[in-house]
Every structure is written in structure tokens, then in C-alpha cells.
Coordinates of N, CA and C and ligand atoms in Angstrom, one line a residue:
X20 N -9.3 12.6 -4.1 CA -9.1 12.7 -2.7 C -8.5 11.3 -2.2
X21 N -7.3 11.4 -1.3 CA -7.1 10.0 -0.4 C -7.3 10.3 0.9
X22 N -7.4 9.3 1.9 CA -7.4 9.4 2.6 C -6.2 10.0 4.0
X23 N -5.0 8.9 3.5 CA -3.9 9.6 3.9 C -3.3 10.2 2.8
X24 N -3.0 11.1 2.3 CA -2.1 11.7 1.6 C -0.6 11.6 1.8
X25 N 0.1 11.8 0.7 CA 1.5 11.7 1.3 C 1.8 13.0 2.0
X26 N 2.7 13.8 3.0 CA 3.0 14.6 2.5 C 2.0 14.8 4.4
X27 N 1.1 14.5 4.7 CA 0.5 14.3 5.9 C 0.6 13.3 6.8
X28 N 0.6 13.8 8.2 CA 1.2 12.6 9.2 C 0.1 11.3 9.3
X29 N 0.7 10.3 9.2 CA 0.0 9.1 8.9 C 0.4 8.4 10.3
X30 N -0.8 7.9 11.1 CA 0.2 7.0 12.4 C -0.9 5.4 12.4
X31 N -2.1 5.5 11.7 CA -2.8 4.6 11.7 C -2.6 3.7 10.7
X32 N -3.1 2.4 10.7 CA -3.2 2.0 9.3 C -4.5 2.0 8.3
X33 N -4.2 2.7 7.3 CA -5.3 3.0 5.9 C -6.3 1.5 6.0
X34 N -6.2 0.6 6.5 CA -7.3 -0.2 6.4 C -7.9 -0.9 7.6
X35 N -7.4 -1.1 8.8 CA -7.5 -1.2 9.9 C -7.7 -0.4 11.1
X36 N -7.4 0.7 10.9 CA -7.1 1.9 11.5 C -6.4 1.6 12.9
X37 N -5.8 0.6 12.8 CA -5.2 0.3 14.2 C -4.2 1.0 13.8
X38 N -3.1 1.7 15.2 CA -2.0 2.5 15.3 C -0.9 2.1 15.1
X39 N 0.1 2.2 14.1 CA 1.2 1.4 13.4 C 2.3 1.5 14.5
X40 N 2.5 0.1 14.4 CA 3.7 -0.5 15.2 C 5.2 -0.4 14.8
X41 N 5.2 -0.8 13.4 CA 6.3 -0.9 12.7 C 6.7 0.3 12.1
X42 N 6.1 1.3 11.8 CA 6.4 2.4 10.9 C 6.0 3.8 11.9
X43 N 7.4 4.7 11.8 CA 6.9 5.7 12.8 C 6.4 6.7 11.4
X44 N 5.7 8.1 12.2 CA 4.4 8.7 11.5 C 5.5 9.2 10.4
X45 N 6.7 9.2 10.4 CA 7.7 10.4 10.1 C 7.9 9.3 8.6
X46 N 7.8 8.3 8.5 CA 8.3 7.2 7.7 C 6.9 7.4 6.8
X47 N 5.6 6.8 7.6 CA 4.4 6.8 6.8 C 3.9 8.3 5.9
X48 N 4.4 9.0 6.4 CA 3.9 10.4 5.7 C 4.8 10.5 4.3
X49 N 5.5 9.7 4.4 CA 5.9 9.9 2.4 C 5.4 8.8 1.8
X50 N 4.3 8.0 2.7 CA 3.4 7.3 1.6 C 2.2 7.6 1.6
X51 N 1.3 7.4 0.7 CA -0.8 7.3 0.3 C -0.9 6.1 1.5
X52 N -1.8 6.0 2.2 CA -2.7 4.7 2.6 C -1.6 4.0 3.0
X53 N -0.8 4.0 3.9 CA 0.3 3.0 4.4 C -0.5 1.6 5.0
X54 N -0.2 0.7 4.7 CA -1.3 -0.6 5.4 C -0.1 -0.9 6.4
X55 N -0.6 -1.5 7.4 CA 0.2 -2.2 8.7 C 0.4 -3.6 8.0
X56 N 1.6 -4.1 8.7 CA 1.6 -5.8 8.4 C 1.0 -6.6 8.7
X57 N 0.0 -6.4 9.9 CA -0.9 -7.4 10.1 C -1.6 -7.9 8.8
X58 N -2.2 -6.1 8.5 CA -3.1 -6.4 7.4 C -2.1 -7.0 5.9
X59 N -1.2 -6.8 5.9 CA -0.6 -6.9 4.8 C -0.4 -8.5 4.7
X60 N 0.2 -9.2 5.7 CA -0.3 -10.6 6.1 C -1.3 -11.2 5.5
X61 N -2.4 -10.9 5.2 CA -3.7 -11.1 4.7 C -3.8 -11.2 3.5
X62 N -2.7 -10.3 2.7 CA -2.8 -10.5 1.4 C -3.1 -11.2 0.3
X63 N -3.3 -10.9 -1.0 CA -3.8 -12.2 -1.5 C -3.3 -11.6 -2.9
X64 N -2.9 -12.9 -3.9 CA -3.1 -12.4 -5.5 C -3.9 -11.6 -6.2
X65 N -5.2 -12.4 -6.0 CA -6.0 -12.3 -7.0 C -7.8 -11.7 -6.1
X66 N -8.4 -10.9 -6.4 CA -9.5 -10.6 -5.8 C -9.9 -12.4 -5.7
X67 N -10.4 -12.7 -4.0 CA -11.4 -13.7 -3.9 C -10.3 -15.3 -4.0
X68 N -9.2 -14.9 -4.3 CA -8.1 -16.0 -4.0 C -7.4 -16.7 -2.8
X69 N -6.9 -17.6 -2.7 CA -6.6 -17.9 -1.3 C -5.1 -18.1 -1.3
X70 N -4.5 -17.7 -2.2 CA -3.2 -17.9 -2.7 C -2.0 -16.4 -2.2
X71 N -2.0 -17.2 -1.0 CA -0.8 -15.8 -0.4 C 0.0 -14.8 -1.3
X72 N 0.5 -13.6 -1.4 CA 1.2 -13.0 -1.8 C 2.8 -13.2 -1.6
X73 N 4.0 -13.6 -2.8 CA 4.7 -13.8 -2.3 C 5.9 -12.3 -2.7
X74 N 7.1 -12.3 -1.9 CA 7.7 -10.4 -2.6 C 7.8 -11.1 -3.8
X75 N 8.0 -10.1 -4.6 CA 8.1 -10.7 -6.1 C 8.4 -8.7 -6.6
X76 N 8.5 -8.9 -8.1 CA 8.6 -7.7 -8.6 C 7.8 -6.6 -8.9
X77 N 7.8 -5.4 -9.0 CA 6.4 -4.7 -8.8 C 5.9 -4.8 -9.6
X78 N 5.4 -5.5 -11.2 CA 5.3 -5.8 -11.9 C 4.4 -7.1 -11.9
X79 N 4.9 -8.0 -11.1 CA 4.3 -9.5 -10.8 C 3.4 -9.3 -9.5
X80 N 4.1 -8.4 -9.2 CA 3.8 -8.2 -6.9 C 2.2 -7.5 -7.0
X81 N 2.0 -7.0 -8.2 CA 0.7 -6.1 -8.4 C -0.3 -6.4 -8.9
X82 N -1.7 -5.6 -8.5 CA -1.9 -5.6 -7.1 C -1.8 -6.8 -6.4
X83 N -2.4 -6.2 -5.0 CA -2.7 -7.5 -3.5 C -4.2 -7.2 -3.3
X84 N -4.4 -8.0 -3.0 CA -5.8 -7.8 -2.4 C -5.8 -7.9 -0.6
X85 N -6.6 -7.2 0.2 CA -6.5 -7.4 2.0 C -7.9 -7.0 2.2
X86 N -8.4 -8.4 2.4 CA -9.7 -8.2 2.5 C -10.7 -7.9 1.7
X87 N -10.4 -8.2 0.0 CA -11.1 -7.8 -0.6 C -10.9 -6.5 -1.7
X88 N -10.1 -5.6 -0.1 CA -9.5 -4.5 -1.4 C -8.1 -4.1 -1.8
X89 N -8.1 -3.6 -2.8 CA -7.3 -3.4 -3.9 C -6.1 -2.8 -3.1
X90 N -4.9 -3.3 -3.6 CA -3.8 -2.6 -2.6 C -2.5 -2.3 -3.4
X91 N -1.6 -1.5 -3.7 CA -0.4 -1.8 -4.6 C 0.7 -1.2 -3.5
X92 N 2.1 -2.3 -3.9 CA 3.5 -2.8 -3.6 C 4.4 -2.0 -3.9
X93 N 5.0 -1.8 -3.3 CA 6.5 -0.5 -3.5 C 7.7 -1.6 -3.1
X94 N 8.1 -2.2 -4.1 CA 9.4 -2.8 -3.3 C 10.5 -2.6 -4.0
X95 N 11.1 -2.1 -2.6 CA 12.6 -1.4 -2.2 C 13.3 -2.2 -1.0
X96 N 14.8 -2.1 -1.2 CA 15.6 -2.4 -0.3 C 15.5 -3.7 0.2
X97 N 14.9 -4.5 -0.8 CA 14.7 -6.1 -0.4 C 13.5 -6.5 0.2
X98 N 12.7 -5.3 0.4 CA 11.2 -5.6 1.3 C 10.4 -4.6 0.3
X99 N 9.0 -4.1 1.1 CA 8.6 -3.3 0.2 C 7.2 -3.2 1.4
X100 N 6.5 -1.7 0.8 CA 5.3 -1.4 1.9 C 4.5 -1.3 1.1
X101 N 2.9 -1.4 1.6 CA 2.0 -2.1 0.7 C 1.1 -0.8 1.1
X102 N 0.3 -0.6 0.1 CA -0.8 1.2 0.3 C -1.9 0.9 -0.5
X103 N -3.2 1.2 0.6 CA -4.3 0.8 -0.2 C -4.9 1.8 -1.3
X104 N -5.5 1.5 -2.2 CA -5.6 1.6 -3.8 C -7.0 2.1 -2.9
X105 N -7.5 3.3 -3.2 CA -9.3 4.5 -3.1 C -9.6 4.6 -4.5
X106 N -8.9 4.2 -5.4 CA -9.6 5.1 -6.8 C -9.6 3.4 -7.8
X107 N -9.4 2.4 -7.6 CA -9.2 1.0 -8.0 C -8.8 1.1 -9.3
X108 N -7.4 1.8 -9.2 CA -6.5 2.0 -10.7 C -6.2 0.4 -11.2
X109 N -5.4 0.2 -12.5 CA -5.3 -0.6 -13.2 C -4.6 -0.8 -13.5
X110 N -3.1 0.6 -13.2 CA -1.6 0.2 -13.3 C -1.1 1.2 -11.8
X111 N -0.2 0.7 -11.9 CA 0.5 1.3 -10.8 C 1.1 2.8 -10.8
X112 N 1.0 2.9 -12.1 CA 1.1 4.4 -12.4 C -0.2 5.7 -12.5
X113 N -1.3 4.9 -12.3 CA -2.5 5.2 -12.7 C -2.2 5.1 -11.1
X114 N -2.0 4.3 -10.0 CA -2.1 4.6 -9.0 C -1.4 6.0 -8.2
X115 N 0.1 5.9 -8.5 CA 0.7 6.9 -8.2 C 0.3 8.3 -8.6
X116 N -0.5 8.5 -9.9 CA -1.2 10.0 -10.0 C -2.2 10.4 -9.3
X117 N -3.2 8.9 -9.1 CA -4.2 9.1 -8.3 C -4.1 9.4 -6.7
X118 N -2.6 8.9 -6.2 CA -2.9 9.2 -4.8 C -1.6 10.0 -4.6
X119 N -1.3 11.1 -5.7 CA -0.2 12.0 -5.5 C 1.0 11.5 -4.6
X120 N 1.8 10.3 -5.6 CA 3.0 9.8 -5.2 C 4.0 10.8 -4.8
X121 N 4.6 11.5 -4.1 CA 5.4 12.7 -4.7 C 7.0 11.5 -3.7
X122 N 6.8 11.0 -3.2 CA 8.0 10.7 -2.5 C 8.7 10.0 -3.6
X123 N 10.5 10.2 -3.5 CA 11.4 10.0 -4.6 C 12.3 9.0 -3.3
X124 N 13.1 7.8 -4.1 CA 14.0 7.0 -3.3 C 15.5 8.0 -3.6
Ligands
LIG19 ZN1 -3.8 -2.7 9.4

């Protein structure tokens, strides 16, 4: 179970529940757990690190931590949106089955 599912209209953000500014619902509904940028701002490497998240590859970029929890990186198009991790997978592909990735670029 996720919370936002893909595939359902998403207008909050997955960890703040504040109402997204930057992404309309139409955008967020082809992601799991869309996080707003405030929260994404907050990010961190390493659980309990103070060491900002910089873009990097999804490979290096993974996970983030925001606040403690577990978050994984989609980066496309030179930027990338960040979705919080409910099942605290291990690879990003373990994420994508877990929170029924179905959106294709
Ligand atoms: Zn937020």
C-alpha cells in the first residue's frame, strides 16, 4: 500500500501535506509520494547527516533522507523529483515495485 499511488490525483505533499506549489495534481499523479521542494530542500545524504544533497546521478543521488525519512530521486531533464520511500527499500528498483512505478519517460 502507498499512500499516493501513481495513477491517483496527488495535490499535497507525501511528507508535509502542505498543498504543492510547483507541481500541478495532473503532473503529480504519475508519481508514488511526490515531496514538495521545501521539503526536498531539507534533504540529506546519509540518515542523521548534515551534508546537503547535491543532483548527482540516480545511482549516487540515492537515497535522500528529509527529516529522517527515506526518499528516492528520479532525475530527468536536468532536474529530478524526489518521492518518499513507505516500504524502506534498498534499491531503487525494489522501490519502483514497491510503490507501482507504472509512469514511462
Ligand atoms: Zn513538503
Amino acid at each position: 500500500m502507498v499512500t499516493f499511488p501513481p495513477g491517483e490525483s496527488q495535490d499535497v505533499c507525501a511528507i508535509c501535506r502542505e498543498p504543492f506549489e510547483e507541481y500541478d495534481p495532473e503532473f503529480a499523479q504519475n508519481y508514488a509520494n511526490l515531496v514538495c521542494e521545501a521539503c526536498d530542500k531539507k534533504a540529506v545524504t546519509k540518515h542523521g547527516s548534515r551534508d546537503r544533497t547535491k543532483p548527482a546521478s540516480e545511482t549516487h543521488g540515492n537515497p535522500v533522507y528529509i527529516d529522517g525519512q527515506k526518499c528516492w530521486r528520479r532525475y530527468r531533464f536536468g532536474g529530478y523529483i524526489t518521492r518518499l520511500d513507505e516500504h524502506d527499500c534498498d534499491t531503487i528498483e525494489e522501490f519502483h515495485q514497491k510503490h507501482r512505478e507504472e509512469f514511462s519517460d
